[in-house]
mmCIF file of C-alpha atoms in Angstrom:
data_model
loop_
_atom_site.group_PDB
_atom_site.id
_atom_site.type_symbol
_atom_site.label_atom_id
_atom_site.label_comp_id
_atom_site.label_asym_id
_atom_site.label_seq_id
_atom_site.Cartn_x
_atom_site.Cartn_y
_atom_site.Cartn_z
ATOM 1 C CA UNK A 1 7.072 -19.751 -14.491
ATOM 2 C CA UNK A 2 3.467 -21.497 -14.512
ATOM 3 C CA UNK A 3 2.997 -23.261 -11.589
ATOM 4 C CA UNK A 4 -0.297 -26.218 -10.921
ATOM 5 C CA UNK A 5 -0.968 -24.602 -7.313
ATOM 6 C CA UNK A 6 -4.442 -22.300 -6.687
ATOM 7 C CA UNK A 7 -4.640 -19.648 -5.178
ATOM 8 C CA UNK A 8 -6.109 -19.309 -2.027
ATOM 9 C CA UNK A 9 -8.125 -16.395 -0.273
ATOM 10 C CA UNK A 10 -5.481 -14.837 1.163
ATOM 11 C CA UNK A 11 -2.233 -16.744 0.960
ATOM 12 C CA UNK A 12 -0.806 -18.678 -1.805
ATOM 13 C CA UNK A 13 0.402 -22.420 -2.011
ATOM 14 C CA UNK A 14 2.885 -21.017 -4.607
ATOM 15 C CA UNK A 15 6.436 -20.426 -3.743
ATOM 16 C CA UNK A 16 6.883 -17.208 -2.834
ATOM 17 C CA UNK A 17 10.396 -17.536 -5.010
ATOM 18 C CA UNK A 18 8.574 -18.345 -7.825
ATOM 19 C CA UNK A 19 6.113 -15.595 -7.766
ATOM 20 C CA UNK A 20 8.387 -12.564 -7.180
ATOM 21 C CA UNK A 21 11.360 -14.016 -8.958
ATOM 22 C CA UNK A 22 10.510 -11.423 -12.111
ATOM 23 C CA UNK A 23 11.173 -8.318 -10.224
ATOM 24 C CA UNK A 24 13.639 -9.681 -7.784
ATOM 25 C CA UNK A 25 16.614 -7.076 -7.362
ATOM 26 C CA UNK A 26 14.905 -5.587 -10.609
ATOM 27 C CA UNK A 27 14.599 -1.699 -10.623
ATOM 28 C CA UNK A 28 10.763 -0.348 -12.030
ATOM 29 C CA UNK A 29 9.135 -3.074 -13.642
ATOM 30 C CA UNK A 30 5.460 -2.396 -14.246
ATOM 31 C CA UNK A 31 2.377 -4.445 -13.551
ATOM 32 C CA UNK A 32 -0.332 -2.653 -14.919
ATOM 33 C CA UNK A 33 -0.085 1.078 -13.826
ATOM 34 C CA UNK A 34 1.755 0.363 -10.604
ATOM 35 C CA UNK A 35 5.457 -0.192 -10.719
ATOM 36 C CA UNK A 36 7.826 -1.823 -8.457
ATOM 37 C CA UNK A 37 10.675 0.237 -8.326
ATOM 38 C CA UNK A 38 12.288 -2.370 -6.452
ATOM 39 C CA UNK A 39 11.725 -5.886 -3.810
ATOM 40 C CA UNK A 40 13.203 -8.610 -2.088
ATOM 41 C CA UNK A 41 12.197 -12.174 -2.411
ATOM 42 C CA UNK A 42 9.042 -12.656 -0.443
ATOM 43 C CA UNK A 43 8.592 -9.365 0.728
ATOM 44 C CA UNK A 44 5.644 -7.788 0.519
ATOM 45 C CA UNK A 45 6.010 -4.608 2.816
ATOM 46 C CA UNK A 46 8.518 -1.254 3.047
ATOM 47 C CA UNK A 47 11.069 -1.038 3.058
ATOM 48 C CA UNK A 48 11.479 -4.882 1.696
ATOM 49 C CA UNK A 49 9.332 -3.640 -1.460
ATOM 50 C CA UNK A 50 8.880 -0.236 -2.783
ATOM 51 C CA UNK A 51 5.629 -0.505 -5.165
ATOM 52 C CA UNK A 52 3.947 2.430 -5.875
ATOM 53 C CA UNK A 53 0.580 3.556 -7.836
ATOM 54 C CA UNK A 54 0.215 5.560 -10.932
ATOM 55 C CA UNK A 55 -1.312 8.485 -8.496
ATOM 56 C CA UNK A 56 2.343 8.517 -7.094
ATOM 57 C CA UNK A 57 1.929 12.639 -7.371
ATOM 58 C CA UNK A 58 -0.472 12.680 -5.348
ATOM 59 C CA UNK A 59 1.259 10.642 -2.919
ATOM 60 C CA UNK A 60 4.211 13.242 -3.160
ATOM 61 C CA UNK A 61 1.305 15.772 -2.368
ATOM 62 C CA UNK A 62 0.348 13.866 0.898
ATOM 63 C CA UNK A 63 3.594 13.809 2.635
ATOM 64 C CA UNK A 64 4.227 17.880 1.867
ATOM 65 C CA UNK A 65 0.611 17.937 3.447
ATOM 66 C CA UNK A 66 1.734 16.247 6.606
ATOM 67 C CA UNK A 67 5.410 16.739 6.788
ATOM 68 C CA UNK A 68 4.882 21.178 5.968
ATOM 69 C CA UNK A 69 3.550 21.754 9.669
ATOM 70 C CA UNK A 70 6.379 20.818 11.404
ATOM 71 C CA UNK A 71 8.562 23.020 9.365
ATOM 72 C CA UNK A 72 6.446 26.163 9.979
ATOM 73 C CA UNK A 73 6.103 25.116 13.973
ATOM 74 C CA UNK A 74 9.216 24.108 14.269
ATOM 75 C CA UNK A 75 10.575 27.620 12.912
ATOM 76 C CA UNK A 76 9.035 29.489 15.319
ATOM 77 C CA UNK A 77 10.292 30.273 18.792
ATOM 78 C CA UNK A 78 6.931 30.496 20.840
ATOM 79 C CA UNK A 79 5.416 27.428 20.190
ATOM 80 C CA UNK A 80 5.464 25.412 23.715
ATOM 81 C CA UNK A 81 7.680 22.116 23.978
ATOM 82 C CA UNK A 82 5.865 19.734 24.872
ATOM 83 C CA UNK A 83 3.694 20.455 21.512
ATOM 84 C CA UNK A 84 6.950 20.361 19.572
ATOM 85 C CA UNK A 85 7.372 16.836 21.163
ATOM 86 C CA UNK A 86 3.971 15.747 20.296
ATOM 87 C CA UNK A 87 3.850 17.561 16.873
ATOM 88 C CA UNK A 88 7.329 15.889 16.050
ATOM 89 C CA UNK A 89 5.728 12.253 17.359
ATOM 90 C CA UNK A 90 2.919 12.171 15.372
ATOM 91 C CA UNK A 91 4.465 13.640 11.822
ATOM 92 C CA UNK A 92 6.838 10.727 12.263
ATOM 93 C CA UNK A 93 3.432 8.254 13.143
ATOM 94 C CA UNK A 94 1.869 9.738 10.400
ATOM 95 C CA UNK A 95 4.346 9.265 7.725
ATOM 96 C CA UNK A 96 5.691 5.833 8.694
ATOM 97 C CA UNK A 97 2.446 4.659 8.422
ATOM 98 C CA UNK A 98 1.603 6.447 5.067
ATOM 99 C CA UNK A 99 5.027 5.251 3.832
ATOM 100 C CA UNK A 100 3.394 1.590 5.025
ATOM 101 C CA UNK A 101 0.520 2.126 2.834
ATOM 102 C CA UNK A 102 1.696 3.797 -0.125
ATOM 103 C CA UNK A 103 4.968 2.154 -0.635
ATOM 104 C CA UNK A 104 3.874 -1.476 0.018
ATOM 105 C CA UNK A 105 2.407 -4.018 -2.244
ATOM 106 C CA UNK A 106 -1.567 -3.600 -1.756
ATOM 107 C CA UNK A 107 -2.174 -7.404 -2.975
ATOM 108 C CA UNK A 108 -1.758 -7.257 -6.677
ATOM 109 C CA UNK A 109 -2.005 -10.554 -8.106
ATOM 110 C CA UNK A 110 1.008 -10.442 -10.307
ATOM 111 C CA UNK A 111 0.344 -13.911 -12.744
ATOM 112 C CA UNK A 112 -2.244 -16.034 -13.450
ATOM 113 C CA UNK A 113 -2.918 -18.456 -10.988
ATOM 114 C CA UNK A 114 -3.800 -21.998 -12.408
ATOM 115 C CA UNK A 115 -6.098 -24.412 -11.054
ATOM 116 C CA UNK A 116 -5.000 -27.543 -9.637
ATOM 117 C CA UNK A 117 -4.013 -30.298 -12.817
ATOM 118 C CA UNK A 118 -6.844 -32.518 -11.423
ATOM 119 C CA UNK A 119 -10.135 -31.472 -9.215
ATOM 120 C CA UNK A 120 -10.930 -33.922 -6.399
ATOM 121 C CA UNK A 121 -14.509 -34.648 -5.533
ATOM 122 C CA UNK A 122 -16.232 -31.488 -4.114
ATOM 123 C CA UNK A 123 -13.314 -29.368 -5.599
ATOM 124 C CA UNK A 124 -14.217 -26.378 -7.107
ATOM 125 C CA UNK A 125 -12.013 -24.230 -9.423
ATOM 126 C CA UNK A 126 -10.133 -21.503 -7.497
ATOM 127 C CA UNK A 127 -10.627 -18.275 -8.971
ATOM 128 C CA UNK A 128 -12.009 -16.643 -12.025
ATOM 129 C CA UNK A 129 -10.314 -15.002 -15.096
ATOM 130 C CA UNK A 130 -10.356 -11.050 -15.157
ATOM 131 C CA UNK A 131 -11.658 -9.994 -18.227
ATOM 132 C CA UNK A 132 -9.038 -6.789 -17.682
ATOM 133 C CA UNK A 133 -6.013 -8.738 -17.045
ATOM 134 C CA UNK A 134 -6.864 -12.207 -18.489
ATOM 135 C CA UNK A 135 -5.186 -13.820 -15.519
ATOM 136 C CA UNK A 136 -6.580 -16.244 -13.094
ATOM 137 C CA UNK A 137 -7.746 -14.450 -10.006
ATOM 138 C CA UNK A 138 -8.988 -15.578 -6.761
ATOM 139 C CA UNK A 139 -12.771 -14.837 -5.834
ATOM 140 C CA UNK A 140 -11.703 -12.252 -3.454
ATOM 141 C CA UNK A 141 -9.821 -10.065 -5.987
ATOM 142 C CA UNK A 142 -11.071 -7.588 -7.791
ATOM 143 C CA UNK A 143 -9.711 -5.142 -11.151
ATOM 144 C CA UNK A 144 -8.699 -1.866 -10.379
ATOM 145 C CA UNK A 145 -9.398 0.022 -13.601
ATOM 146 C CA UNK A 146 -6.709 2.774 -12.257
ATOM 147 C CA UNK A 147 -4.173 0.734 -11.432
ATOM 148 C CA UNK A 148 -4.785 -1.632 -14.232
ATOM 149 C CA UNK A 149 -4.232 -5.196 -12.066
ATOM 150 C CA UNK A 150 -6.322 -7.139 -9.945
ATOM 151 C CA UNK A 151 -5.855 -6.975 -6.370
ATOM 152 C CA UNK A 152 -6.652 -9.107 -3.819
ATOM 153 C CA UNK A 153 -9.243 -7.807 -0.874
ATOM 154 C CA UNK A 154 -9.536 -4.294 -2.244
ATOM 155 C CA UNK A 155 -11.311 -1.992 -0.561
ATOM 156 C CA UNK A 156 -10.833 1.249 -2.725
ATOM 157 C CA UNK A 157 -8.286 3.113 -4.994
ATOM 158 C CA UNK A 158 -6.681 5.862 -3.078
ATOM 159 C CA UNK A 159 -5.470 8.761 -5.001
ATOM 160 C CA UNK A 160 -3.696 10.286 -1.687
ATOM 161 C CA UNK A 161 -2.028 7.016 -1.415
ATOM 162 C CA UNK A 162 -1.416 6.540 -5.010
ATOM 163 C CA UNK A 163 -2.326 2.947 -5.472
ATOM 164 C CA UNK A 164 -5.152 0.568 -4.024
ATOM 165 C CA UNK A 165 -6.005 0.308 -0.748
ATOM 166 C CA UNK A 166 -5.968 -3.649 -0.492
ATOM 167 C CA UNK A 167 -5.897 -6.935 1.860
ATOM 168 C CA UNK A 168 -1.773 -6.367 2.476
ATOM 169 C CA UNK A 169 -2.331 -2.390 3.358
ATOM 170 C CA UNK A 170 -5.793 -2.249 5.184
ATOM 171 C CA UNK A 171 -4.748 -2.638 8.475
ATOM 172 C CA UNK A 172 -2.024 0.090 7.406
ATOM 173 C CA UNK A 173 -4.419 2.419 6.275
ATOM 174 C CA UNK A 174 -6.644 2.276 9.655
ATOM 175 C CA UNK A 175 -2.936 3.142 11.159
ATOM 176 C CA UNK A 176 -2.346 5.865 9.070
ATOM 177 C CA UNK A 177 -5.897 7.503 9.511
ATOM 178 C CA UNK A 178 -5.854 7.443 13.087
ATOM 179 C CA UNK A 179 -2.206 8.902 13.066
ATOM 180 C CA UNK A 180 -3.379 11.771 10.582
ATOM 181 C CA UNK A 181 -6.253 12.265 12.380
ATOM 182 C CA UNK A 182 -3.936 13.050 15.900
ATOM 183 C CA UNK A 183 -1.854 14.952 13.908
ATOM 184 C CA UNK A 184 -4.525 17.115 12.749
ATOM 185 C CA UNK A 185 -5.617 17.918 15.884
ATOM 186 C CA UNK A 186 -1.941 18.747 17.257
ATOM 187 C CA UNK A 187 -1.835 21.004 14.516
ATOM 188 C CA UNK A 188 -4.855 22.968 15.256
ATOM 189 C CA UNK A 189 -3.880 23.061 18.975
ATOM 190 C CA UNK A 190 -0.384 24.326 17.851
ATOM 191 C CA UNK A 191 -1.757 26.477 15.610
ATOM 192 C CA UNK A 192 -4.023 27.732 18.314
ATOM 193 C CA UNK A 193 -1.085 28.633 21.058
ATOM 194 C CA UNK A 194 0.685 29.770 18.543
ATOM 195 C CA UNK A 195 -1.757 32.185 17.066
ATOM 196 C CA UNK A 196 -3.051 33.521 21.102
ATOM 197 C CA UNK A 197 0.578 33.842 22.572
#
């Protein structure tokens, strides 16, 4: 499965065949920590790919966290309608766009990408080997000690998330704090009228 292509910043000029053909229609196989409990060819996103973190009990934790409220809310008789409606809106914006983040592949650079066979003039040798992973990374990547891969464009590790927070789940993870941060309000309000009626 070697291939001659580099690996660029944020795409490769591999075949996307090539590079997920180990795990295609294959149930858990590990990289590192992480495991992909299952993915299409090319896909990188839920539900395509279902890659999760070794924190996945935390994860579990996060969507009792934001899925509980509506149970409670919903149970009771005086909470108002239209709060129902907006409670029920943003627990299912909320979790579709934690499901996004914490079910998706973050960017994990899953084999060693090789330089090209021969360097042209002003060429300069994609990537640089992880000292972790001993794999070829590109300059943008970095090792995730908890995870235990390299991932390209990571901003953190999120335990709540279970996995890295990376270039393929950023914009995801902007989503998903603006939706929890809605939904915490909601719940306060609801909370609120609840508690004063």
């Amino acid at each position: 499965m070697s291939s001659s292509a580099a690996y660029g910043a944020t795409n490769s000029s591999m075949d996307d065949e090539d590079k997920y053909a180990r795990h295609q229609r294959a149930c858990c196989v590990r990289y590192g920590n992480t495991r992909v409990l299952c993915a299409a060819s090319g896909a990188h996103h839920f539900p395509l790919m279902w890659h999760i973190g070794p924190n996945w009990l935390c994860m579990l934790v996060t969507y009792a966290i934001s899925l509980g409220p509506l149970a409670f809310f919903f149970m009771k008789d005086d909470v108002v309608l239209a709060l129902r409606v907006a409670l029920l809106v943003s627990v299912v914006a909320t979790t579709c766009a934690f499901t996004m983040v914490a079910c998706s592949d973050p960017g994990v650079v899953f084999e060693s990408c090789e330089p090209p066979a021969t360097l042209q003039v002003g060429d300069a040798e994609l990537g640089v080997i992880c000292a972790q992973c001993q794999i070829r990374r590109p300059y943008d990547a970095s090792h995730c000690s908890d995870c235990g891969v390299c991932i390209a464009q990571l901003d953190h590790h999120c335990p709540w998330t279970g996995k890295c927070i990376g270039g393929r789940t950023l914009r995801w993870f902007y989503v998903f704090l603006a939706c929890v941060s809605v939904h915490v309000v909601l719940v306060g309000v609801t909370a609120a009228t609840s508690y004063l009626t």
